[in-house]
Tab-separated table of C-alpha atoms in Angstrom:
chain	number	residue	atom	x	y	z
C	149	PHE	CA	50.910	171.700	-73.310
C	150	VAL	CA	49.341	167.915	-72.374
C	151	SER	CA	49.887	167.440	-68.938
C	152	GLY	CA	52.457	169.510	-68.581
C	153	LYS	CA	54.517	167.802	-71.768
C	154	PRO	CA	55.295	169.721	-75.224
C	155	LEU	CA	52.839	168.558	-77.672
C	156	ARG	CA	54.625	166.437	-80.367
C	157	HIS	CA	54.244	168.337	-83.911
C	158	TYR	CA	55.836	166.682	-87.334
C	159	HIS	CA	57.043	168.903	-90.246
C	160	PRO	CA	57.319	167.840	-94.076
C	161	ILE	CA	60.356	168.235	-95.678
C	162	ARG	CA	62.087	166.895	-99.196
C	163	ILE	CA	65.907	166.050	-99.118
C	164	THR	CA	67.123	165.589	-102.340
C	165	VAL	CA	70.906	164.459	-103.737
C	166	LYS	CA	72.210	165.409	-106.652
C	167	ASN	CA	75.724	163.561	-107.553
C	168	ALA	CA	78.544	165.256	-109.673
C	169	ARG	CA	76.808	165.485	-112.673
C	170	GLY	CA	73.397	167.003	-111.075
C	171	ARG	CA	71.229	163.673	-111.363
C	172	VAL	CA	69.128	162.737	-108.241
C	173	THR	CA	69.851	160.175	-106.706
C	174	ASP	CA	68.036	157.054	-104.421
C	175	ASP	CA	69.394	158.672	-101.614
C	176	SER	CA	66.351	161.525	-102.069
C	177	HIS	CA	63.283	161.088	-100.400
C	178	SER	CA	60.624	163.402	-98.094
C	179	ILE	CA	59.812	162.579	-94.598
C	180	ALA	CA	58.063	164.351	-91.255
C	181	LEU	CA	60.391	165.638	-89.051
C	182	GLU	CA	59.360	165.026	-85.286
C	183	ASN	CA	59.732	167.209	-83.445
C	184	GLY	CA	61.936	169.786	-85.700
C	185	VAL	CA	65.042	167.053	-85.391
C	186	TYR	CA	66.206	164.722	-88.526
C	187	SER	CA	69.406	162.106	-88.929
C	188	GLY	CA	70.220	160.103	-91.384
C	189	LYS	CA	73.181	158.882	-93.483
C	190	LEU	CA	74.226	158.838	-97.129
C	191	THR	CA	76.253	156.328	-98.064
C	192	ILE	CA	77.686	157.298	-101.460
C	193	PRO	CA	78.674	154.083	-103.970
C	194	LEU	CA	82.231	153.108	-104.195
C	195	ASN	CA	81.269	153.797	-107.629
C	196	GLY	CA	80.122	157.281	-107.658
C	197	PHE	CA	81.376	159.768	-109.731
C	198	LYS	CA	83.518	161.941	-108.527
C	199	GLY	CA	83.084	165.991	-108.040
C	200	LYS	CA	80.732	168.458	-106.045
C	201	TRP	CA	77.744	166.982	-104.752
C	202	SER	CA	74.794	168.718	-103.422
C	203	LEU	CA	72.333	168.017	-100.933
C	204	THR	CA	68.998	170.177	-100.217
C	205	ALA	CA	66.718	169.846	-97.733
C	206	GLU	CA	63.386	171.877	-98.665
C	207	ASP	CA	60.407	172.988	-95.655
C	208	LEU	CA	57.335	171.607	-97.697
C	209	ALA	CA	55.040	174.063	-95.894
C	210	SER	CA	56.781	177.253	-96.436
C	211	GLY	CA	59.056	176.252	-99.659
C	212	GLN	CA	62.033	177.143	-98.099
C	213	LYS	CA	65.200	175.764	-99.372
C	214	GLU	CA	68.802	174.796	-97.688
C	215	GLU	CA	71.616	173.455	-100.085
C	216	ARG	CA	75.095	172.245	-99.174
C	217	ILE	CA	77.552	171.578	-101.802
C	218	PHE	CA	80.191	168.611	-100.497
C	219	THR	CA	83.343	166.827	-102.895
C	220	VAL	CA	83.602	162.911	-103.406
C	221	ARG	CA	86.762	162.192	-104.129
């Protein structure tokens, strides 16, 4: 705490988006989270491949990963 306020901290993560063919998309990127919070939008192209896509968030400091699967119809 500085002057009674919590210190800001930044945490590096990598967001990886894979399409239904398993290819990494242009939506993949690395970012530093401010105070552990991330908010973003994922826009699927109109001609995006139908099927199961994945979004993986990787903590670059610890190597921990969390993946979510979603379906594009």
